[in-house]
């Protein structure tokens, strides 16, 4: 049928092709296991990537396993598109993120 595909990468979907995404995955290690800036660091990395690469890429930012006491909670927040969007609607937080990523996130 016309809906069938033979490329092995997508499944037939009644007249619609499944979107294909390449994934950019970044794992980072906070400086200490109790780092209070871990969420801000992750959010800044995610925003920088989303602004820098084409939208066909899926962005995943996570704390490296075993490197932070709240890694599960932080990773869950960073993976939740709605929470990220809501965070960036906060003008103060958006300003902080923008300051973190200005200049290409160079260490100063």
mmCIF file of N, CA, C and O in Angstrom:
data_model
loop_
_atom_site.group_PDB
_atom_site.id
_atom_site.type_symbol
_atom_site.label_atom_id
_atom_site.label_comp_id
_atom_site.label_asym_id
_atom_site.label_seq_id
_atom_site.Cartn_x
_atom_site.Cartn_y
_atom_site.Cartn_z
ATOM 1 N N UNK A 1 0.847 -1.189 0.000
ATOM 2 C CA UNK A 1 0.000 0.000 0.000
ATOM 3 C C UNK A 1 0.881 1.237 0.000
ATOM 4 O O UNK A 1 2.047 1.169 0.390
ATOM 5 N N UNK A 2 0.328 2.376 -0.362
ATOM 6 C CA UNK A 2 1.151 3.590 -0.410
ATOM 7 C C UNK A 2 1.686 4.023 0.944
ATOM 8 O O UNK A 2 2.640 4.764 1.023
ATOM 9 N N UNK A 3 1.061 3.583 2.038
ATOM 10 C CA UNK A 3 1.511 3.994 3.361
ATOM 11 C C UNK A 3 2.701 3.186 3.862
ATOM 12 O O UNK A 3 3.330 3.554 4.826
ATOM 13 N N UNK A 4 2.979 2.061 3.236
ATOM 14 C CA UNK A 4 4.083 1.217 3.696
ATOM 15 C C UNK A 4 5.418 1.854 3.354
ATOM 16 O O UNK A 4 5.590 2.471 2.312
ATOM 17 N N UNK A 5 6.366 1.665 4.242
ATOM 18 C CA UNK A 5 7.719 2.142 3.981
ATOM 19 C C UNK A 5 8.653 0.957 4.072
ATOM 20 O O UNK A 5 8.384 -0.032 4.741
ATOM 21 N N UNK A 6 9.782 1.084 3.414
ATOM 22 C CA UNK A 6 10.720 -0.031 3.379
ATOM 23 C C UNK A 6 12.080 0.361 3.922
ATOM 24 O O UNK A 6 13.040 -0.349 3.766
ATOM 25 N N UNK A 7 12.167 1.520 4.563
ATOM 26 C CA UNK A 7 13.479 1.977 5.012
ATOM 27 C C UNK A 7 13.856 1.460 6.394
ATOM 28 O O UNK A 7 14.966 1.656 6.836
ATOM 29 N N UNK A 8 12.923 0.841 7.105
ATOM 30 C CA UNK A 8 13.223 0.265 8.398
ATOM 31 C C UNK A 8 13.311 1.273 9.528
ATOM 32 O O UNK A 8 13.337 0.909 10.685
ATOM 33 N N UNK A 9 13.338 2.570 9.208
ATOM 34 C CA UNK A 9 13.469 3.590 10.241
ATOM 35 C C UNK A 9 12.142 4.153 10.714
ATOM 36 O O UNK A 9 12.075 4.811 11.731
ATOM 37 N N UNK A 10 11.093 3.947 9.964
ATOM 38 C CA UNK A 10 9.805 4.475 10.378
ATOM 39 C C UNK A 10 8.736 3.427 10.149
ATOM 40 O O UNK A 10 8.885 2.524 9.340
ATOM 41 N N UNK A 11 7.668 3.560 10.879
ATOM 42 C CA UNK A 11 6.560 2.626 10.770
ATOM 43 C C UNK A 11 5.457 3.247 9.934
ATOM 44 O O UNK A 11 5.269 4.460 9.952
ATOM 45 N N UNK A 12 4.686 2.431 9.203
ATOM 46 C CA UNK A 12 3.573 2.996 8.448
ATOM 47 C C UNK A 12 2.548 3.609 9.402
ATOM 48 O O UNK A 12 2.242 3.046 10.439
ATOM 49 N N UNK A 13 2.053 4.784 9.067
ATOM 50 C CA UNK A 13 1.083 5.471 9.913
ATOM 51 C C UNK A 13 0.013 6.113 9.041
ATOM 52 O O UNK A 13 0.138 7.252 8.672
ATOM 53 N N UNK A 14 -0.963 5.454 8.645
ATOM 54 C CA UNK A 14 -2.120 5.951 7.898
ATOM 55 C C UNK A 14 -1.928 7.311 7.238
ATOM 56 O O UNK A 14 -2.475 8.313 7.659
ATOM 57 N N UNK A 15 -1.136 7.349 6.215
ATOM 58 C CA UNK A 15 -0.981 8.566 5.445
ATOM 59 C C UNK A 15 0.032 9.559 5.994
ATOM 60 O O UNK A 15 0.310 10.555 5.362
ATOM 61 N N UNK A 16 0.582 9.304 7.169
ATOM 62 C CA UNK A 16 1.571 10.213 7.750
ATOM 63 C C UNK A 16 2.859 9.450 7.978
ATOM 64 O O UNK A 16 2.841 8.313 8.411
ATOM 65 N N UNK A 17 3.943 10.101 7.688
ATOM 66 C CA UNK A 17 5.241 9.491 7.975
ATOM 67 C C UNK A 17 5.680 9.886 9.364
ATOM 68 O O UNK A 17 5.532 11.032 9.776
ATOM 69 N N UNK A 18 6.214 8.938 10.088
ATOM 70 C CA UNK A 18 6.743 9.219 11.416
ATOM 71 C C UNK A 18 7.944 10.147 11.279
ATOM 72 O O UNK A 18 8.797 9.950 10.429
ATOM 73 N N UNK A 19 7.987 11.184 12.119
ATOM 74 C CA UNK A 19 9.119 12.108 12.091
ATOM 75 C C UNK A 19 10.374 11.395 12.556
ATOM 76 O O UNK A 19 10.336 10.604 13.483
ATOM 77 N N UNK A 20 11.467 11.704 11.894
ATOM 78 C CA UNK A 20 12.751 11.123 12.276
ATOM 79 C C UNK A 20 13.594 12.204 12.939
ATOM 80 O O UNK A 20 13.705 13.301 12.428
ATOM 81 N N UNK A 21 14.141 11.887 14.094
ATOM 82 C CA UNK A 21 14.987 12.824 14.809
ATOM 83 C C UNK A 21 16.339 12.191 15.070
ATOM 84 O O UNK A 21 16.430 11.010 15.375
ATOM 85 N N UNK A 22 17.360 12.984 14.943
ATOM 86 C CA UNK A 22 18.661 12.600 15.460
ATOM 87 C C UNK A 22 18.725 13.166 16.865
ATOM 88 O O UNK A 22 18.103 14.185 17.153
ATOM 89 N N UNK A 23 19.447 12.524 17.729
ATOM 90 C CA UNK A 23 19.495 12.949 19.125
ATOM 91 C C UNK A 23 20.874 13.485 19.479
ATOM 92 O O UNK A 23 21.887 12.863 19.173
ATOM 93 N N UNK A 24 20.876 14.643 20.126
ATOM 94 C CA UNK A 24 22.094 15.194 20.715
ATOM 95 C C UNK A 24 21.947 14.977 22.217
ATOM 96 O O UNK A 24 21.037 15.504 22.842
ATOM 97 N N UNK A 25 22.814 14.154 22.781
ATOM 98 C CA UNK A 25 22.744 13.809 24.201
ATOM 99 C C UNK A 25 23.976 14.364 24.907
ATOM 100 O O UNK A 25 25.106 14.087 24.512
ATOM 101 N N UNK A 26 23.724 15.164 25.953
ATOM 102 C CA UNK A 26 24.812 15.744 26.737
ATOM 103 C C UNK A 26 24.632 15.313 28.184
ATOM 104 O O UNK A 26 23.557 15.479 28.757
ATOM 105 N N UNK A 27 25.680 14.742 28.743
ATOM 106 C CA UNK A 27 25.684 14.416 30.166
ATOM 107 C C UNK A 27 26.761 15.269 30.816
ATOM 108 O O UNK A 27 27.855 15.408 30.281
ATOM 109 N N UNK A 28 26.417 15.862 31.964
ATOM 110 C CA UNK A 28 27.381 16.718 32.637
ATOM 111 C C UNK A 28 27.530 16.279 34.091
ATOM 112 O O UNK A 28 26.653 15.631 34.655
ATOM 113 N N UNK A 29 28.665 16.621 34.654
ATOM 114 C CA UNK A 29 28.969 16.293 36.040
ATOM 115 C C UNK A 29 29.045 17.583 36.846
ATOM 116 O O UNK A 29 29.904 18.425 36.572
ATOM 117 N N UNK A 30 28.134 17.758 37.809
ATOM 118 C CA UNK A 30 28.226 18.944 38.678
ATOM 119 C C UNK A 30 29.527 18.907 39.472
ATOM 120 O O UNK A 30 30.123 17.850 39.671
ATOM 121 N N UNK A 31 29.955 20.063 39.946
ATOM 122 C CA UNK A 31 31.233 20.137 40.646
ATOM 123 C C UNK A 31 31.239 19.350 41.948
ATOM 124 O O UNK A 31 32.272 18.795 42.331
ATOM 125 N N UNK A 32 30.101 19.309 42.648
ATOM 126 C CA UNK A 32 29.986 18.537 43.888
ATOM 127 C C UNK A 32 28.633 17.826 43.896
ATOM 128 O O UNK A 32 27.696 18.268 43.221
ATOM 129 N N UNK A 33 28.494 16.748 44.643
ATOM 130 C CA UNK A 33 27.234 15.989 44.657
ATOM 131 C C UNK A 33 26.018 16.763 45.165
ATOM 132 O O UNK A 33 24.892 16.394 44.878
ATOM 133 N N UNK A 34 26.240 17.855 45.890
ATOM 134 C CA UNK A 34 25.123 18.655 46.406
ATOM 135 C C UNK A 34 25.014 19.996 45.682
ATOM 136 O O UNK A 34 24.424 20.937 46.212
ATOM 137 N N UNK A 35 25.567 20.114 44.494
ATOM 138 C CA UNK A 35 25.612 21.374 43.747
ATOM 139 C C UNK A 35 24.213 21.963 43.572
ATOM 140 O O UNK A 35 23.331 21.344 42.978
ATOM 141 N N UNK A 36 24.022 23.155 44.104
ATOM 142 C CA UNK A 36 22.711 23.804 44.021
ATOM 143 C C UNK A 36 22.456 24.415 42.645
ATOM 144 O O UNK A 36 21.335 24.819 42.348
ATOM 145 N N UNK A 37 23.462 24.456 41.815
ATOM 146 C CA UNK A 37 23.335 25.056 40.483
ATOM 147 C C UNK A 37 23.092 24.023 39.386
ATOM 148 O O UNK A 37 23.029 24.371 38.212
ATOM 149 N N UNK A 38 22.937 22.758 39.742
ATOM 150 C CA UNK A 38 22.829 21.688 38.747
ATOM 151 C C UNK A 38 21.670 21.910 37.775
ATOM 152 O O UNK A 38 21.819 21.734 36.561
ATOM 153 N N UNK A 39 20.516 22.316 38.284
ATOM 154 C CA UNK A 39 19.369 22.534 37.400
ATOM 155 C C UNK A 39 19.627 23.710 36.467
ATOM 156 O O UNK A 39 19.325 23.630 35.268
ATOM 157 N N UNK A 40 20.194 24.782 36.994
ATOM 158 C CA UNK A 40 20.508 25.947 36.156
ATOM 159 C C UNK A 40 21.547 25.590 35.091
ATOM 160 O O UNK A 40 21.417 25.998 33.931
ATOM 161 N N UNK A 41 22.543 24.824 35.455
ATOM 162 C CA UNK A 41 23.565 24.396 34.489
ATOM 163 C C UNK A 41 22.911 23.572 33.383
ATOM 164 O O UNK A 41 23.130 23.807 32.195
ATOM 165 N N UNK A 42 22.092 22.601 33.770
ATOM 166 C CA UNK A 42 21.410 21.765 32.785
ATOM 167 C C UNK A 42 20.479 22.555 31.897
ATOM 168 O O UNK A 42 20.430 22.352 30.680
ATOM 169 N N UNK A 43 19.724 23.475 32.490
ATOM 170 C CA UNK A 43 18.811 24.312 31.725
ATOM 171 C C UNK A 43 19.589 25.192 30.743
ATOM 172 O O UNK A 43 19.202 25.338 29.577
ATOM 173 N N UNK A 44 20.697 25.728 31.180
ATOM 174 C CA UNK A 44 21.527 26.564 30.305
ATOM 175 C C UNK A 44 22.091 25.755 29.141
ATOM 176 O O UNK A 44 22.094 26.228 27.994
ATOM 177 N N UNK A 45 22.551 24.554 29.425
ATOM 178 C CA UNK A 45 23.044 23.686 28.349
ATOM 179 C C UNK A 45 21.939 23.381 27.350
ATOM 180 O O UNK A 45 22.142 23.445 26.129
ATOM 181 N N UNK A 46 20.762 23.053 27.859
ATOM 182 C CA UNK A 46 19.625 22.717 26.989
ATOM 183 C C UNK A 46 19.234 23.907 26.108
ATOM 184 O O UNK A 46 19.048 23.758 24.896
ATOM 185 N N UNK A 47 19.138 25.094 26.697
ATOM 186 C CA UNK A 47 18.768 26.289 25.934
ATOM 187 C C UNK A 47 19.824 26.597 24.882
ATOM 188 O O UNK A 47 19.500 26.893 23.727
ATOM 189 N N UNK A 48 21.095 26.530 25.252
ATOM 190 C CA UNK A 48 22.170 26.799 24.298
ATOM 191 C C UNK A 48 22.096 25.845 23.108
ATOM 192 O O UNK A 48 22.206 26.270 21.953
ATOM 193 N N UNK A 49 21.877 24.570 23.379
ATOM 194 C CA UNK A 49 21.772 23.595 22.288
ATOM 195 C C UNK A 49 20.541 23.854 21.426
ATOM 196 O O UNK A 49 20.622 23.816 20.194
ATOM 197 N N UNK A 50 19.397 24.116 22.064
ATOM 198 C CA UNK A 50 18.171 24.361 21.301
ATOM 199 C C UNK A 50 18.301 25.584 20.405
ATOM 200 O O UNK A 50 17.742 25.621 19.308
ATOM 201 N N UNK A 51 19.044 26.571 20.849
ATOM 202 C CA UNK A 51 19.249 27.784 20.054
ATOM 203 C C UNK A 51 20.315 27.598 18.975
ATOM 204 O O UNK A 51 20.376 28.378 18.025
ATOM 205 N N UNK A 52 21.170 26.604 19.114
ATOM 206 C CA UNK A 52 22.340 26.468 18.250
ATOM 207 C C UNK A 52 22.218 25.422 17.154
ATOM 208 O O UNK A 52 22.961 25.487 16.176
ATOM 209 N N UNK A 53 21.342 24.461 17.323
ATOM 210 C CA UNK A 53 21.257 23.377 16.341
ATOM 211 C C UNK A 53 19.880 23.375 15.686
ATOM 212 O O UNK A 53 18.916 23.894 16.240
ATOM 213 N N UNK A 54 19.779 22.783 14.500
ATOM 214 C CA UNK A 54 18.488 22.747 13.794
ATOM 215 C C UNK A 54 17.424 21.987 14.590
ATOM 216 O O UNK A 54 17.750 21.081 15.370
ATOM 217 N N UNK A 55 16.159 22.342 14.398
ATOM 218 C CA UNK A 55 15.076 21.719 15.161
ATOM 219 C C UNK A 55 14.861 20.235 14.868
ATOM 220 O O UNK A 55 14.122 19.573 15.583
ATOM 221 N N UNK A 56 15.514 19.700 13.843
ATOM 222 C CA UNK A 56 15.356 18.268 13.557
ATOM 223 C C UNK A 56 16.077 17.388 14.584
ATOM 224 O O UNK A 56 15.930 16.185 14.603
ATOM 225 N N UNK A 57 16.871 18.021 15.457
ATOM 226 C CA UNK A 57 17.590 17.296 16.490
ATOM 227 C C UNK A 57 16.801 17.295 17.793
ATOM 228 O O UNK A 57 16.286 18.324 18.212
ATOM 229 N N UNK A 58 16.730 16.147 18.414
ATOM 230 C CA UNK A 58 16.153 16.030 19.751
ATOM 231 C C UNK A 58 17.298 16.279 20.738
ATOM 232 O O UNK A 58 18.387 15.729 20.578
ATOM 233 N N UNK A 59 17.051 17.110 21.739
ATOM 234 C CA UNK A 59 18.083 17.458 22.712
ATOM 235 C C UNK A 59 17.784 16.771 24.041
ATOM 236 O O UNK A 59 16.679 16.876 24.569
ATOM 237 N N UNK A 60 18.771 16.059 24.562
ATOM 238 C CA UNK A 60 18.665 15.406 25.863
ATOM 239 C C UNK A 60 19.856 15.874 26.704
ATOM 240 O O UNK A 60 21.005 15.684 26.314
ATOM 241 N N UNK A 61 19.548 16.494 27.839
ATOM 242 C CA UNK A 61 20.592 16.945 28.765
ATOM 243 C C UNK A 61 20.336 16.254 30.094
ATOM 244 O O UNK A 61 19.222 16.308 30.620
ATOM 245 N N UNK A 62 21.355 15.596 30.619
ATOM 246 C CA UNK A 62 21.215 14.852 31.868
ATOM 247 C C UNK A 62 22.470 14.989 32.717
ATOM 248 O O UNK A 62 23.565 15.192 32.192
ATOM 249 N N UNK A 63 22.263 14.810 34.018
ATOM 250 C CA UNK A 63 23.389 14.707 34.933
ATOM 251 C C UNK A 63 23.951 13.291 34.813
ATOM 252 O O UNK A 63 23.195 12.315 34.744
ATOM 253 N N UNK A 64 25.257 13.188 34.796
ATOM 254 C CA UNK A 64 25.926 11.883 34.738
ATOM 255 C C UNK A 64 25.487 11.027 35.930
ATOM 256 O O UNK A 64 25.402 11.523 37.061
ATOM 257 N N UNK A 65 25.197 9.766 35.667
ATOM 258 C CA UNK A 65 24.750 8.847 36.722
ATOM 259 C C UNK A 65 25.714 8.843 37.906
ATOM 260 O O UNK A 65 26.929 8.760 37.735
ATOM 261 N N UNK A 66 25.135 8.955 39.101
ATOM 262 C CA UNK A 66 25.908 8.836 40.329
ATOM 263 C C UNK A 66 26.706 10.064 40.734
ATOM 264 O O UNK A 66 27.520 9.979 41.643
ATOM 265 N N UNK A 67 26.469 11.208 40.081
ATOM 266 C CA UNK A 67 27.294 12.379 40.382
ATOM 267 C C UNK A 67 26.562 13.475 41.151
ATOM 268 O O UNK A 67 27.177 14.497 41.483
ATOM 269 N N UNK A 68 25.273 13.290 41.445
ATOM 270 C CA UNK A 68 24.519 14.316 42.171
ATOM 271 C C UNK A 68 23.446 13.638 43.007
ATOM 272 O O UNK A 68 22.835 12.663 42.573
ATOM 273 N N UNK A 69 23.214 14.158 44.202
ATOM 274 C CA UNK A 69 22.252 13.530 45.111
ATOM 275 C C UNK A 69 20.813 13.608 44.586
ATOM 276 O O UNK A 69 19.990 12.766 44.927
ATOM 277 N N UNK A 70 20.523 14.595 43.749
ATOM 278 C CA UNK A 70 19.165 14.760 43.212
ATOM 279 C C UNK A 70 19.119 14.552 41.706
ATOM 280 O O UNK A 70 18.282 15.126 41.013
ATOM 281 N N UNK A 71 20.004 13.716 41.188
ATOM 282 C CA UNK A 71 20.106 13.567 39.732
ATOM 283 C C UNK A 71 18.794 13.135 39.091
ATOM 284 O O UNK A 71 18.423 13.624 38.020
ATOM 285 N N UNK A 72 18.055 12.235 39.736
ATOM 286 C CA UNK A 72 16.792 11.766 39.152
ATOM 287 C C UNK A 72 15.803 12.918 39.010
ATOM 288 O O UNK A 72 15.192 13.104 37.951
ATOM 289 N N UNK A 73 15.645 13.713 40.051
ATOM 290 C CA UNK A 73 14.704 14.839 40.028
ATOM 291 C C UNK A 73 15.139 15.899 39.011
ATOM 292 O O UNK A 73 14.303 16.428 38.267
ATOM 293 N N UNK A 74 16.424 16.214 38.969
ATOM 294 C CA UNK A 74 16.921 17.225 38.029
ATOM 295 C C UNK A 74 16.759 16.721 36.594
ATOM 296 O O UNK A 74 16.287 17.455 35.721
ATOM 297 N N UNK A 75 17.117 15.468 36.340
ATOM 298 C CA UNK A 75 16.978 14.911 34.995
ATOM 299 C C UNK A 75 15.514 14.908 34.546
ATOM 300 O O UNK A 75 15.213 15.172 33.387
ATOM 301 N N UNK A 76 14.620 14.618 35.476
ATOM 302 C CA UNK A 76 13.184 14.624 35.163
ATOM 303 C C UNK A 76 12.736 16.037 34.769
ATOM 304 O O UNK A 76 12.001 16.210 33.800
ATOM 305 N N UNK A 77 13.204 17.045 35.498
ATOM 306 C CA UNK A 77 12.861 18.434 35.174
ATOM 307 C C UNK A 77 13.407 18.827 33.803
ATOM 308 O O UNK A 77 12.707 19.456 33.005
ATOM 309 N N UNK A 78 14.651 18.467 33.533
ATOM 310 C CA UNK A 78 15.280 18.843 32.272
ATOM 311 C C UNK A 78 14.641 18.145 31.074
ATOM 312 O O UNK A 78 14.663 18.672 29.959
ATOM 313 N N UNK A 79 14.059 16.978 31.287
ATOM 314 C CA UNK A 79 13.426 16.222 30.202
ATOM 315 C C UNK A 79 11.995 16.663 29.940
ATOM 316 O O UNK A 79 11.436 16.362 28.886
ATOM 317 N N UNK A 80 11.401 17.391 30.860
ATOM 318 C CA UNK A 80 10.001 17.809 30.753
ATOM 319 C C UNK A 80 9.905 19.126 29.977
ATOM 320 O O UNK A 80 10.209 20.190 30.500
ATOM 321 N N UNK A 81 9.474 19.039 28.725
ATOM 322 C CA UNK A 81 9.417 20.218 27.862
ATOM 323 C C UNK A 81 8.527 21.317 28.441
ATOM 324 O O UNK A 81 8.828 22.498 28.324
ATOM 325 N N UNK A 82 7.430 20.929 29.059
ATOM 326 C CA UNK A 82 6.511 21.917 29.637
ATOM 327 C C UNK A 82 7.153 22.660 30.807
ATOM 328 O O UNK A 82 6.988 23.871 30.942
ATOM 329 N N UNK A 83 7.877 21.936 31.645
ATOM 330 C CA UNK A 83 8.551 22.578 32.781
ATOM 331 C C UNK A 83 9.659 23.507 32.301
ATOM 332 O O UNK A 83 9.859 24.594 32.852
ATOM 333 N N UNK A 84 10.392 23.073 31.274
ATOM 334 C CA UNK A 84 11.446 23.922 30.717
ATOM 335 C C UNK A 84 10.815 25.181 30.123
ATOM 336 O O UNK A 84 11.286 26.294 30.370
ATOM 337 N N UNK A 85 9.743 25.015 29.365
ATOM 338 C CA UNK A 85 9.060 26.168 28.765
ATOM 339 C C UNK A 85 8.565 27.123 29.850
ATOM 340 O O UNK A 85 8.736 28.339 29.751
ATOM 341 N N UNK A 86 7.958 26.580 30.894
ATOM 342 C CA UNK A 86 7.450 27.418 31.992
ATOM 343 C C UNK A 86 8.592 28.153 32.688
ATOM 344 O O UNK A 86 8.459 29.337 33.019
ATOM 345 N N UNK A 87 9.706 27.473 32.891
ATOM 346 C CA UNK A 87 10.862 28.110 33.536
ATOM 347 C C UNK A 87 11.355 29.285 32.705
ATOM 348 O O UNK A 87 11.694 30.345 33.235
ATOM 349 N N UNK A 88 11.356 29.123 31.393
ATOM 350 C CA UNK A 88 11.880 30.171 30.515
ATOM 351 C C UNK A 88 10.888 31.308 30.316
ATOM 352 O O UNK A 88 11.248 32.353 29.766
ATOM 353 N N UNK A 89 9.654 31.131 30.766
ATOM 354 C CA UNK A 89 8.678 32.232 30.743
ATOM 355 C C UNK A 89 8.905 33.183 31.922
ATOM 356 O O UNK A 89 8.367 34.281 31.941
ATOM 357 N N UNK A 90 9.698 32.744 32.891
ATOM 358 C CA UNK A 90 10.054 33.583 34.032
ATOM 359 C C UNK A 90 11.179 34.516 33.576
ATOM 360 O O UNK A 90 12.293 34.069 33.281
ATOM 361 N N UNK A 91 10.875 35.815 33.495
ATOM 362 C CA UNK A 91 11.850 36.781 32.963
ATOM 363 C C UNK A 91 13.172 36.776 33.721
ATOM 364 O O UNK A 91 14.245 36.864 33.118
ATOM 365 N N UNK A 92 13.105 36.669 35.052
ATOM 366 C CA UNK A 92 14.338 36.667 35.842
ATOM 367 C C UNK A 92 15.184 35.437 35.519
ATOM 368 O O UNK A 92 16.394 35.557 35.259
ATOM 369 N N UNK A 93 14.562 34.273 35.508
ATOM 370 C CA UNK A 93 15.296 33.040 35.220
ATOM 371 C C UNK A 93 15.837 33.042 33.799
ATOM 372 O O UNK A 93 16.977 32.638 33.557
ATOM 373 N N UNK A 94 15.052 33.531 32.848
ATOM 374 C CA UNK A 94 15.530 33.628 31.470
ATOM 375 C C UNK A 94 16.749 34.538 31.384
ATOM 376 O O UNK A 94 17.715 34.235 30.675
ATOM 377 N N UNK A 95 16.736 35.630 32.139
ATOM 378 C CA UNK A 95 17.896 36.530 32.169
ATOM 379 C C UNK A 95 19.132 35.837 32.717
ATOM 380 O O UNK A 95 20.235 36.007 32.183
ATOM 381 N N UNK A 96 18.956 35.038 33.769
ATOM 382 C CA UNK A 96 20.081 34.293 34.352
ATOM 383 C C UNK A 96 20.624 33.288 33.338
ATOM 384 O O UNK A 96 21.843 33.177 33.131
ATOM 385 N N UNK A 97 19.736 32.558 32.678
ATOM 386 C CA UNK A 97 20.157 31.581 31.662
ATOM 387 C C UNK A 97 20.894 32.298 30.533
ATOM 388 O O UNK A 97 21.960 31.843 30.092
ATOM 389 N N UNK A 98 20.351 33.411 30.062
ATOM 390 C CA UNK A 98 21.010 34.152 28.979
ATOM 391 C C UNK A 98 22.408 34.617 29.386
ATOM 392 O O UNK A 98 23.339 34.567 28.577
ATOM 393 N N UNK A 99 22.569 35.056 30.632
ATOM 394 C CA UNK A 99 23.902 35.459 31.101
ATOM 395 C C UNK A 99 24.839 34.247 31.181
ATOM 396 O O UNK A 99 26.044 34.378 30.930
ATOM 397 N N UNK A 100 24.286 33.092 31.525
ATOM 398 C CA UNK A 100 25.130 31.883 31.597
ATOM 399 C C UNK A 100 25.654 31.479 30.224
ATOM 400 O O UNK A 100 26.761 30.954 30.123
ATOM 401 N N UNK A 101 24.867 31.693 29.193
ATOM 402 C CA UNK A 101 25.266 31.188 27.871
ATOM 403 C C UNK A 101 25.845 32.264 26.950
ATOM 404 O O UNK A 101 26.317 31.930 25.879
ATOM 405 N N UNK A 102 25.842 33.513 27.383
ATOM 406 C CA UNK A 102 26.401 34.541 26.506
ATOM 407 C C UNK A 102 27.899 34.300 26.359
ATOM 408 O O UNK A 102 28.562 33.809 27.267
ATOM 409 N N UNK A 103 28.394 34.584 25.199
ATOM 410 C CA UNK A 103 29.819 34.376 24.934
ATOM 411 C C UNK A 103 30.162 32.922 24.699
ATOM 412 O O UNK A 103 31.304 32.528 24.825
ATOM 413 N N UNK A 104 29.180 32.104 24.376
ATOM 414 C CA UNK A 104 29.449 30.713 24.056
ATOM 415 C C UNK A 104 29.743 29.841 25.254
ATOM 416 O O UNK A 104 30.373 28.810 25.139
ATOM 417 N N UNK A 105 29.318 30.252 26.441
ATOM 418 C CA UNK A 105 29.517 29.490 27.679
ATOM 419 C C UNK A 105 31.002 29.298 27.982
ATOM 420 O O UNK A 105 31.431 28.260 28.461
ATOM 421 N N UNK A 106 31.799 30.312 27.688
ATOM 422 C CA UNK A 106 33.222 30.243 27.967
ATOM 423 C C UNK A 106 33.463 30.353 29.461
ATOM 424 O O UNK A 106 32.777 31.078 30.168
ATOM 425 N N UNK A 107 34.444 29.624 29.941
ATOM 426 C CA UNK A 107 34.806 29.727 31.354
ATOM 427 C C UNK A 107 35.556 31.033 31.544
ATOM 428 O O UNK A 107 36.459 31.362 30.788
ATOM 429 N N UNK A 108 35.165 31.778 32.559
ATOM 430 C CA UNK A 108 35.802 33.079 32.793
ATOM 431 C C UNK A 108 36.382 33.138 34.167
ATOM 432 O O UNK A 108 35.953 32.576 35.079
#
